[in-house]
Tab-separated table of C-alpha atoms and ligand atoms in Angstrom:
chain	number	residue	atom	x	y	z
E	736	UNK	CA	118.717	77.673	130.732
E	737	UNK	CA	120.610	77.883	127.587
E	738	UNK	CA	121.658	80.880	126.132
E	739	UNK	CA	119.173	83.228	124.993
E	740	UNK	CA	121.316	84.107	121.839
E	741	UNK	CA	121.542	80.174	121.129
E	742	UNK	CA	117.224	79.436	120.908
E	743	UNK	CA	117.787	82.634	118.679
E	744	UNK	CA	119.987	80.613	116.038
E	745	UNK	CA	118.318	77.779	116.456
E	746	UNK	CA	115.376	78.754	115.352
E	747	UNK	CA	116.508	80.506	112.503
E	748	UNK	CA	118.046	77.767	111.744
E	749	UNK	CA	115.852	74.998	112.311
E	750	UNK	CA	112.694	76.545	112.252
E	751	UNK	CA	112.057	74.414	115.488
E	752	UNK	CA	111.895	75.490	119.399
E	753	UNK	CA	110.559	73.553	122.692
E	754	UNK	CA	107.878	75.082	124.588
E	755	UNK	CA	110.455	75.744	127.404
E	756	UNK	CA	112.665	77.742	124.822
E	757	UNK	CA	109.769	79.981	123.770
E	758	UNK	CA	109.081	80.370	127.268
E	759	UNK	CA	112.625	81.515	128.183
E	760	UNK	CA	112.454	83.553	125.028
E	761	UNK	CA	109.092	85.714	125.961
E	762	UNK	CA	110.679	86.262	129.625
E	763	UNK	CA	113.599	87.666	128.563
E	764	UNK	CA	113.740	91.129	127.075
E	765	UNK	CA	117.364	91.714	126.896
E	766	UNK	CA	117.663	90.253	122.882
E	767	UNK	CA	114.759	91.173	121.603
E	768	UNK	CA	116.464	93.718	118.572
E	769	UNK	CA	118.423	89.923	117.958
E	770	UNK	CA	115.225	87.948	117.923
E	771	UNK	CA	113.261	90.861	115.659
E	772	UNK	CA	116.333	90.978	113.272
E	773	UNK	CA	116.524	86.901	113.093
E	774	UNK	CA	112.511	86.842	112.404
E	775	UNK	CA	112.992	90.103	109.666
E	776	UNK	CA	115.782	87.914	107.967
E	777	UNK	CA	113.510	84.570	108.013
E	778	UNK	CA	111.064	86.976	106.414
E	779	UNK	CA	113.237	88.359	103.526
E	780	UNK	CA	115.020	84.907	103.013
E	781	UNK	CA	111.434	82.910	102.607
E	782	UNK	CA	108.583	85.980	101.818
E	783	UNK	CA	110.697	88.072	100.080
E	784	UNK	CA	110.614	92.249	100.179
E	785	UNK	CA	107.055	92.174	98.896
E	786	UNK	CA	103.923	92.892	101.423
E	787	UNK	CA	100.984	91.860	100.092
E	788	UNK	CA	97.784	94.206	101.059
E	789	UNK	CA	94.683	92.907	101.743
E	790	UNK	CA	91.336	95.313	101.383
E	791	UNK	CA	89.526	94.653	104.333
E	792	UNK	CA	85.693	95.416	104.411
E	793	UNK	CA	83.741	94.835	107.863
E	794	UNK	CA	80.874	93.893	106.246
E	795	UNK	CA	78.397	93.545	109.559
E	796	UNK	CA	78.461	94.299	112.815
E	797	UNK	CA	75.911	92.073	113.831
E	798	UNK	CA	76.704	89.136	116.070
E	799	UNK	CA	75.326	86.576	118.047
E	800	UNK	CA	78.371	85.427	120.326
E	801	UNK	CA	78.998	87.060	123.620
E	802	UNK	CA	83.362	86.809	123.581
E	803	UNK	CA	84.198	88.949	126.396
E	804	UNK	CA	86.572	90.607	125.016
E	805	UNK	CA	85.378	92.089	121.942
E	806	UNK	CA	82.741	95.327	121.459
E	807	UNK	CA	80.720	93.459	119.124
E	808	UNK	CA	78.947	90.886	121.416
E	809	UNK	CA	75.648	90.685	121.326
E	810	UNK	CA	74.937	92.059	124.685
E	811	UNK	CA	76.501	95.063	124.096
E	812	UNK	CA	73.170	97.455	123.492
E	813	UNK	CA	75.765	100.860	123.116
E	814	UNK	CA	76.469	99.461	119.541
E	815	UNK	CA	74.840	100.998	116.816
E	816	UNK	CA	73.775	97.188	114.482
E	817	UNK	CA	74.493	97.470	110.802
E	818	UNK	CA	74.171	95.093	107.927
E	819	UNK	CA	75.915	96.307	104.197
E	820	UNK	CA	73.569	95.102	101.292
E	821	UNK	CA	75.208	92.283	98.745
E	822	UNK	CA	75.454	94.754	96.194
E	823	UNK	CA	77.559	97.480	98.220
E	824	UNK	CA	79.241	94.569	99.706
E	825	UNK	CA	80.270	93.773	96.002
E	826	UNK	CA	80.892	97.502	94.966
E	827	UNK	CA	83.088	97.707	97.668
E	828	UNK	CA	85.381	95.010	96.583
E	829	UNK	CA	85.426	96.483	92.954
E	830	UNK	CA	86.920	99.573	94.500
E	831	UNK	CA	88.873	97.691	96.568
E	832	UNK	CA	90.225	96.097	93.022
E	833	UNK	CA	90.440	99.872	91.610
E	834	UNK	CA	93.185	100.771	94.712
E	835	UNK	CA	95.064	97.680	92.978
E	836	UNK	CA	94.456	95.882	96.189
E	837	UNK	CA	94.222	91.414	94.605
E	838	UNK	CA	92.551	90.077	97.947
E	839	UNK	CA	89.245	90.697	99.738
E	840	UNK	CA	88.773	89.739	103.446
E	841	UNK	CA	85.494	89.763	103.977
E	842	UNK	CA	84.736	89.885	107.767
E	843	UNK	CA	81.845	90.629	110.517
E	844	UNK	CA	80.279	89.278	113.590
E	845	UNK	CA	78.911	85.920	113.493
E	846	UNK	CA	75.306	85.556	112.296
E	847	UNK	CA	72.299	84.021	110.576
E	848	UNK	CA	71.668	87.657	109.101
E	849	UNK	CA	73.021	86.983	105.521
E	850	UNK	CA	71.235	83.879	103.824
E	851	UNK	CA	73.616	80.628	102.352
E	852	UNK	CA	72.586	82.272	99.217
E	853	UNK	CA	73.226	86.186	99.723
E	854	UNK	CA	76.668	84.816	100.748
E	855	UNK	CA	77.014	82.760	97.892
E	856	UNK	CA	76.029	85.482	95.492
E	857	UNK	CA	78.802	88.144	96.855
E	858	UNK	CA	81.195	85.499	96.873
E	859	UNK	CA	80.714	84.653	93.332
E	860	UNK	CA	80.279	88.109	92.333
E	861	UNK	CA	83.720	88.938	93.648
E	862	UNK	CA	85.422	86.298	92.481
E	863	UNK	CA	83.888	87.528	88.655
E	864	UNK	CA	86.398	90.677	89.410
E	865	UNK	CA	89.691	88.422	89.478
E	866	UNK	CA	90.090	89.050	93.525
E	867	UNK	CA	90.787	86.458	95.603
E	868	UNK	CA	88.614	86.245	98.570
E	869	UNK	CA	89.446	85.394	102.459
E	870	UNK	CA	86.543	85.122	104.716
E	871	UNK	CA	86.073	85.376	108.337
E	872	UNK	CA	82.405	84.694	109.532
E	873	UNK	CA	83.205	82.865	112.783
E	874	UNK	CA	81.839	79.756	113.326
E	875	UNK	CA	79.952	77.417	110.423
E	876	UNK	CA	78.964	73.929	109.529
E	877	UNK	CA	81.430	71.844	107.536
E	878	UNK	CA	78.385	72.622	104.570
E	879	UNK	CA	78.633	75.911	104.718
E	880	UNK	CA	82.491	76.256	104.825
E	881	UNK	CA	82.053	74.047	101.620
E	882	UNK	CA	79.481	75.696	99.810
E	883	UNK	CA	81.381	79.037	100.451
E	884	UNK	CA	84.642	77.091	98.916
E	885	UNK	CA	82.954	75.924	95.845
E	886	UNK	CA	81.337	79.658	95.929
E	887	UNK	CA	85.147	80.778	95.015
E	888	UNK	CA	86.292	81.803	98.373
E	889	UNK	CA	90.040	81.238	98.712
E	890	UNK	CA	90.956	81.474	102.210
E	891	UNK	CA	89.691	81.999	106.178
E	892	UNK	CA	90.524	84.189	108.990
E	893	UNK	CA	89.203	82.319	112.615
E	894	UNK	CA	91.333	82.873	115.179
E	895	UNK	CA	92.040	80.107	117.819
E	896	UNK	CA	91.888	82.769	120.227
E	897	UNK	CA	93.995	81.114	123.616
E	898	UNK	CA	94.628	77.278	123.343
E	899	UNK	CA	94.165	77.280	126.950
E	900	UNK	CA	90.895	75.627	126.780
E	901	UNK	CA	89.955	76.736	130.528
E	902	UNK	CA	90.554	80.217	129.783
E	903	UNK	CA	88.818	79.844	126.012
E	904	UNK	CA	85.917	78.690	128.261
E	905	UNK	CA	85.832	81.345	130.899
E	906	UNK	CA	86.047	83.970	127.696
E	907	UNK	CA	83.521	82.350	125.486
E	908	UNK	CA	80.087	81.827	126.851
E	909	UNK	CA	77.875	79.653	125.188
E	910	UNK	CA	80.885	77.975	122.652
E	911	UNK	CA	83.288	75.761	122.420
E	912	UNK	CA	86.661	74.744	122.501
E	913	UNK	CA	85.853	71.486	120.351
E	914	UNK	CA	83.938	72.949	118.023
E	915	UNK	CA	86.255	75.643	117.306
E	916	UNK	CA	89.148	72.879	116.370
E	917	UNK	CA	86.780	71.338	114.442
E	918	UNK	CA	86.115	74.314	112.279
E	919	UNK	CA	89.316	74.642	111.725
E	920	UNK	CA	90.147	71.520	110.700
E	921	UNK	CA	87.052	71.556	108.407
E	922	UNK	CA	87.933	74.574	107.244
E	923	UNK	CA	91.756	73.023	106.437
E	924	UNK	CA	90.323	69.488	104.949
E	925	UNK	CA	88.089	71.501	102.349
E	926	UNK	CA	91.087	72.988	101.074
E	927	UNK	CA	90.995	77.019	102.265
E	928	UNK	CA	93.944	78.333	102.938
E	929	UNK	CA	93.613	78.528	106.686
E	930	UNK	CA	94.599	81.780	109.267
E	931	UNK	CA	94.251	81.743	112.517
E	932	UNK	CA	96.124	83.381	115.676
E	933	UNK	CA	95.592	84.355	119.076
E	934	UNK	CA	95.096	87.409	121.702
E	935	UNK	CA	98.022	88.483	123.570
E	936	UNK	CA	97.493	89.204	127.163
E	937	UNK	CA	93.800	87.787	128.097
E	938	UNK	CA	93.256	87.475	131.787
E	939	UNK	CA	95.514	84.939	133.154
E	940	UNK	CA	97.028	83.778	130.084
E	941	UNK	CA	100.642	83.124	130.996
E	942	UNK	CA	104.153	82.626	128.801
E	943	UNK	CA	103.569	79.254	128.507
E	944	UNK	CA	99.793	79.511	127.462
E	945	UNK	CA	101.721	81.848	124.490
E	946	UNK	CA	104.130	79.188	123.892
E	947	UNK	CA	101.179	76.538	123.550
E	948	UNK	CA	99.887	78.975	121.052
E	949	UNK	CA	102.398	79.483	118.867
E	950	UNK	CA	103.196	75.252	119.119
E	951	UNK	CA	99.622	75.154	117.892
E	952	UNK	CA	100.210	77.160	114.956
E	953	UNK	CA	103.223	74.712	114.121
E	954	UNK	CA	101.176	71.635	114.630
E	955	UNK	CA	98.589	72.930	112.681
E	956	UNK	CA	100.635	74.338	109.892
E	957	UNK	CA	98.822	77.699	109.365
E	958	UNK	CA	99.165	79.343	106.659
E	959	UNK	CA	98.298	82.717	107.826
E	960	UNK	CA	98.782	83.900	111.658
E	961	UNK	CA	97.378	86.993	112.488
E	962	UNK	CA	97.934	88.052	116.428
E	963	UNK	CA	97.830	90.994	118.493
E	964	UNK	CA	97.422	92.346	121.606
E	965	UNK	CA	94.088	92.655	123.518
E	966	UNK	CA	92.776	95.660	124.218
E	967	UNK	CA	90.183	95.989	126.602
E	968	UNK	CA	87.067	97.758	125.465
E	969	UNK	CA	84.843	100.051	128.397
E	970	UNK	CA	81.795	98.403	127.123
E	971	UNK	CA	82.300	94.586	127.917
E	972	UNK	CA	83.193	92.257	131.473
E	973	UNK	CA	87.002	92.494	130.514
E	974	UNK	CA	86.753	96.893	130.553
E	975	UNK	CA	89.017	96.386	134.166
E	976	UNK	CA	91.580	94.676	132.204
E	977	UNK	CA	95.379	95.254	131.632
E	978	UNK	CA	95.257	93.762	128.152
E	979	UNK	CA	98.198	93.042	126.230
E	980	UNK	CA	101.415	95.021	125.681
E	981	UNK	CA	103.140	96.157	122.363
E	982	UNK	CA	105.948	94.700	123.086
E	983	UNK	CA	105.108	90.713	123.928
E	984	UNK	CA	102.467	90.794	120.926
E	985	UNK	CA	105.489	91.611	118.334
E	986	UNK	CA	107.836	89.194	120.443
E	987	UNK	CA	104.710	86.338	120.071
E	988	UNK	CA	104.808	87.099	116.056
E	989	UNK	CA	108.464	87.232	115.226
E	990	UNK	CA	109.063	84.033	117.084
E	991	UNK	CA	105.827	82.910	114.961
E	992	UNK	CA	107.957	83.426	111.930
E	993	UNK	CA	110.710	81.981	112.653
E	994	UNK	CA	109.006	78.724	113.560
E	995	UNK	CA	106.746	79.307	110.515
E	996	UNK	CA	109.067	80.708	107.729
E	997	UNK	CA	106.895	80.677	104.722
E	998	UNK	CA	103.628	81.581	106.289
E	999	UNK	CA	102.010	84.794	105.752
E	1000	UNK	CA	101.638	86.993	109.198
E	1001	UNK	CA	99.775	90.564	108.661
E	1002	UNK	CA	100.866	93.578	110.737
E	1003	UNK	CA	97.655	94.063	112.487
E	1004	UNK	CA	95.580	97.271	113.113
E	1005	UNK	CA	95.598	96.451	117.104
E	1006	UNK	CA	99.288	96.600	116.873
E	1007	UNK	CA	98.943	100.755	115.591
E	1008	UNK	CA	96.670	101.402	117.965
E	1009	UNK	CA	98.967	100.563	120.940
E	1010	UNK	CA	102.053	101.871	119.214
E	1011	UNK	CA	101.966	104.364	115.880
E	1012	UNK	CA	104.441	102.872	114.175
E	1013	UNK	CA	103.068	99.189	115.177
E	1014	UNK	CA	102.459	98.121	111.687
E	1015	UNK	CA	106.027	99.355	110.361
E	1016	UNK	CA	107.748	98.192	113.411
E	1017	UNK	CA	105.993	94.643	113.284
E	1018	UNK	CA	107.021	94.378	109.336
E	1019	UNK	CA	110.310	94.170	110.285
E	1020	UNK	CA	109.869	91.973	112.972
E	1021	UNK	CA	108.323	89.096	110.540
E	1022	UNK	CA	104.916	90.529	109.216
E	1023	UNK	CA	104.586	90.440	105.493
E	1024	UNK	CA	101.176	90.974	104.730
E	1025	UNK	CA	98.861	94.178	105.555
E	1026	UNK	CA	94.703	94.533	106.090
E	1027	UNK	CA	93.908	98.265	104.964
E	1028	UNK	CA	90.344	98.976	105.750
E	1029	UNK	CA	88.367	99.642	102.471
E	1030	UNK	CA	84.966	99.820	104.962
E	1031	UNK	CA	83.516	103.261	103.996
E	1032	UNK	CA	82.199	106.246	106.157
E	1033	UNK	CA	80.123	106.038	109.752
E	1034	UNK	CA	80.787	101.926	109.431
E	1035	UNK	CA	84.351	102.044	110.433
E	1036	UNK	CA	83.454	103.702	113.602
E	1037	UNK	CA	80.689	101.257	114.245
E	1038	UNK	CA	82.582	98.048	113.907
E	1039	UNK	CA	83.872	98.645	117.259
E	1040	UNK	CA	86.006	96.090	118.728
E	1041	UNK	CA	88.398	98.090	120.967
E	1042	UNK	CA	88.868	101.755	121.552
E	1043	UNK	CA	91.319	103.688	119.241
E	1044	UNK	CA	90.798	101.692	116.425
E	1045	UNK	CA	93.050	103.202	113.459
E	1046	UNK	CA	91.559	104.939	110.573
E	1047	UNK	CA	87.941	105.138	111.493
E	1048	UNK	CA	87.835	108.861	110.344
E	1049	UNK	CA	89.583	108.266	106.982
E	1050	UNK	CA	88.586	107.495	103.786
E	1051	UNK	CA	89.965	104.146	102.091
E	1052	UNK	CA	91.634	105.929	99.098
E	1053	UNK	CA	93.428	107.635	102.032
E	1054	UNK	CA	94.623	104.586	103.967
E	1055	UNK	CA	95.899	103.008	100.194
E	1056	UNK	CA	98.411	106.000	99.981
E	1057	UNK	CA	99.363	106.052	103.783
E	1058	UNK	CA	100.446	102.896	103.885
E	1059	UNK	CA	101.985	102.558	100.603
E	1060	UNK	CA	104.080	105.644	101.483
E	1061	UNK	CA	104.980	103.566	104.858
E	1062	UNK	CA	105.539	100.683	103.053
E	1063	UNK	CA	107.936	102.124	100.250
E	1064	UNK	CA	109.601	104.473	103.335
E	1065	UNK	CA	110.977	101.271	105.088
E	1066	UNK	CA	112.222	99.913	101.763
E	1067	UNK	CA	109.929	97.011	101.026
E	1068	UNK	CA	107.415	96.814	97.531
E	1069	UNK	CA	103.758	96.528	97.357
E	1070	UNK	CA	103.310	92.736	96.153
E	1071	UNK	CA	101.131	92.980	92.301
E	1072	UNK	CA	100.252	88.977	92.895
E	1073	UNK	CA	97.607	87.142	95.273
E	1074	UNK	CA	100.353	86.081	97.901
E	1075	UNK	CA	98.975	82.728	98.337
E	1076	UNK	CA	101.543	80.676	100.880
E	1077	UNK	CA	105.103	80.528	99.493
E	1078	UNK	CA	104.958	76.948	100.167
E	1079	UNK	CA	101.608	75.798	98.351
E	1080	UNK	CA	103.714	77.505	95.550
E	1081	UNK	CA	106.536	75.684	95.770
E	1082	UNK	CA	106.052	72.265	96.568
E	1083	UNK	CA	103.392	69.849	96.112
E	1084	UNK	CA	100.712	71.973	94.959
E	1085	UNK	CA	102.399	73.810	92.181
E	1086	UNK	CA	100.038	73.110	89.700
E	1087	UNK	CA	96.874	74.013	92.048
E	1088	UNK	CA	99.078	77.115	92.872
E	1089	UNK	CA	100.050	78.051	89.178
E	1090	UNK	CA	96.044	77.622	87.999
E	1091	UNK	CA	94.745	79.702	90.672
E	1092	UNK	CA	97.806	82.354	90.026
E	1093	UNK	CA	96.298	82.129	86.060
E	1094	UNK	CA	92.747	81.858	86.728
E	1095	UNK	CA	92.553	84.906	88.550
I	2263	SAM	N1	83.373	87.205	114.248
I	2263	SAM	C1	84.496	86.668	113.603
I	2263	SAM	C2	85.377	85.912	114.562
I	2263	SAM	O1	85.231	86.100	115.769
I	2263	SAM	O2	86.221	85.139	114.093
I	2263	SAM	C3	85.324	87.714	112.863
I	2263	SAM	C4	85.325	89.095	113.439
I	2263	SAM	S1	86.142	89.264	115.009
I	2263	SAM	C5	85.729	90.932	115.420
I	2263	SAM	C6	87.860	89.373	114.515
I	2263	SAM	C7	88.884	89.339	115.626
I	2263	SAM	O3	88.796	90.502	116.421
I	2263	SAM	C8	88.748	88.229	116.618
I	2263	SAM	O4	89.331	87.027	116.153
I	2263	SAM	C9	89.452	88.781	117.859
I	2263	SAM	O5	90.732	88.203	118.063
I	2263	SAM	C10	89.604	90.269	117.540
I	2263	SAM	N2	89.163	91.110	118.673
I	2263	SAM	C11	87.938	91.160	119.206
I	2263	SAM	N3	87.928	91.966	120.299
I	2263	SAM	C12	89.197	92.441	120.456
I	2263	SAM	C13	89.828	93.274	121.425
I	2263	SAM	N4	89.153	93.805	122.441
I	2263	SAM	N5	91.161	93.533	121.276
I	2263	SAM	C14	91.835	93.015	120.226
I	2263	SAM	N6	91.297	92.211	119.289
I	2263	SAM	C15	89.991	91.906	119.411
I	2264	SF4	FE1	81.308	88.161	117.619
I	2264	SF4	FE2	83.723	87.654	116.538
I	2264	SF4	FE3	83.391	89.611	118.364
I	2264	SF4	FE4	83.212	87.063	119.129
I	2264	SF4	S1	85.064	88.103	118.300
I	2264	SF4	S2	81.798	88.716	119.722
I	2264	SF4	S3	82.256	86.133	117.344
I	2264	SF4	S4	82.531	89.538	116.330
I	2265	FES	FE1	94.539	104.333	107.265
I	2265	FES	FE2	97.189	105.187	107.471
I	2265	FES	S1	96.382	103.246	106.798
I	2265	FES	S2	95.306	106.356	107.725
């Protein structure tokens, strides 16, 4: 086994690990301030000090999978169902723009219960206020990813989940593995911006299954990762579960930068609800981008996913300034552009990258 210091420097050096390193790297605790310092350094040398925030609103609970993880499957009855109307959908965003916040993810269960065209309306609507717009419906057609694209949306959020298509399966009744890859390779051929990421600690996902993952992202060349650990909710078939720790999920994501540089990786709200300082902590383990929820009133505490969900009992003005303060505390700046990938900006689509920067 080489030296656990040595896959360190060689992958902030290279950018490149075998799956055997990562696994040797995720078993061993000893380095882990080395590997978090490494992946905050990859961070500042190719992100910069900036963190981009990104106004989340949970649109719709409503959903017509049955992922065994998550509080929002279908056969879930405890969940109170709720569907925003375009409009407050759209007045949302403009007060997302009023907390100076440049990007809208729009996100919510997967469902037939907004029309091509009620989508395509908010989407265009939004887009009229100079944000940009990530989405993350689930699973569409190729069409509909395309329609949504030409609609103005600029990015989208769909997790891979667990490349380990046997557990995928066990976890995911009624879908597929197949279908998922090709949504995301729809999604990457149509020209979003494309996120995706994984759960850390589903049942009998192992080190390796986490090494596949983050491979995956490499292969695929993300541009955004988001990750985090599961956290069992009382109300589906995984409520026995462990779920994931703190601690691997952080590991997972700083050795996701380091292999990915130039992505963008957010500090994600499952990450505060396991530790308090999860979002800090995990900005200066790699993250550079964060989701505040701009979801207003009883909603937040309806879109359920996992108990002790952050903020659900504050208001969105009040998140803005908490995290700010956070942000500012630990010596970093709130980023005033739309933090599209470093990379897209740099290379060969700096013209695409400098009209959307100006079109804005
Ligand atoms: N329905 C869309 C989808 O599945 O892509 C978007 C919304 S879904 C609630 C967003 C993410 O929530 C999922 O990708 C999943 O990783 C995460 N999630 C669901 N249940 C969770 C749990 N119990 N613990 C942590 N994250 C969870
Ligand atoms: Fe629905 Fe997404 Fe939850 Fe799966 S993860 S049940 S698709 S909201
Ligand atoms: Fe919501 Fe801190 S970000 S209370």
């Amino acid at each position: 086994m080489a030296k656990i210091v040595d896959i360190i420097n060689k992958a902030e050096t290279t950018h490149s690990l075998t799956k055997e390193e990562i696994v040797d790297l995720l078993r061993c605790d000893e380095y882990d301030q080395q590997l978090f310092l490494a992946a905050d350094r990859v961070r500042s040398q190719y992100v910069g000090d900036q963190v981009h925030l990104r106004g989340l609103i949970e649109f719709s609970n409503i959903c017509q999978q049955n992922c065994f993880y998550c509080g929002l499957r279908k056969e879930n009855t405890k969940v109170k169902r709720y569907k925003l109307t375009p409009d407050t959908i759209i007045d949302l965003a403009d007060k997302a723009k009023s907390y100076n916040y440049k990007t809208v993810v729009l996100q919510s269960g997967e469902s037939q219960s907004y029309t091509v065209a009620d989508m395509q309306y908010i989407i265009r609507s939004i887009k009229a206020l100079g944000l940009a717009i990530t989405l993350s419906l689930g699973e569409k057609s190729r069409e509909e990813y395309q329609i949504y694209k030409e609609a103005g949306a600029d990015r989208y959020l769909l997790r891979i989940e667990t490349t380990n298509s046997r557990i995928y399966k066990e976890l995911h009744p009624g879908m597929s593995f197949e279908n998922r890859l090709r949504c995301l390779q729809d999604l990457k051929d149509l020209g979003y911006e494309l996120g995706t990421g994984c759960l850390v600690g589903l049942p009998n996902q192992t080190m390796e299954c986490l090494a596949d993952d983050i491979l995956f992202f490499k292969s695929l060349d993300a541009d955004m990762i988001g990750l985090g650990p599961f956290i069992p909710n009382a109300d589906t078939p995984l409520a026995q579960e462990r779920g994931g720790t703190f601690n691997t999920s952080i590991k997972v994501m700083a050795i996701t930068r380091l292999l990915l540089p130039d992505a963008n990786i957010p500090a994600t709200t499952a990450m505060e609800t396991l530790n308090k300082n999860g979002r800090i902590i995990a900005l200066q383990s790699g993250a550079n981008v964060v989701m505040p929820n701009v979801t207003e009133g009883e909603y937040r505490k309806m879109y359920m996913l996992y108990p002790g969900k952050i903020c659900v009992n504050d208001t969105p003005k009040h998140c803005v300034g908490c995290i700010t303060g956070k942000i500012q505390g630990i010596g970093r700046h709130i980023s005033t552009e739309f933090g599209f990938r470093q990379s897209k900006k740099l290379t060969n689509n700096l013209q695409e990258y400098a009209e959307k920067e100006r079109n804005m």
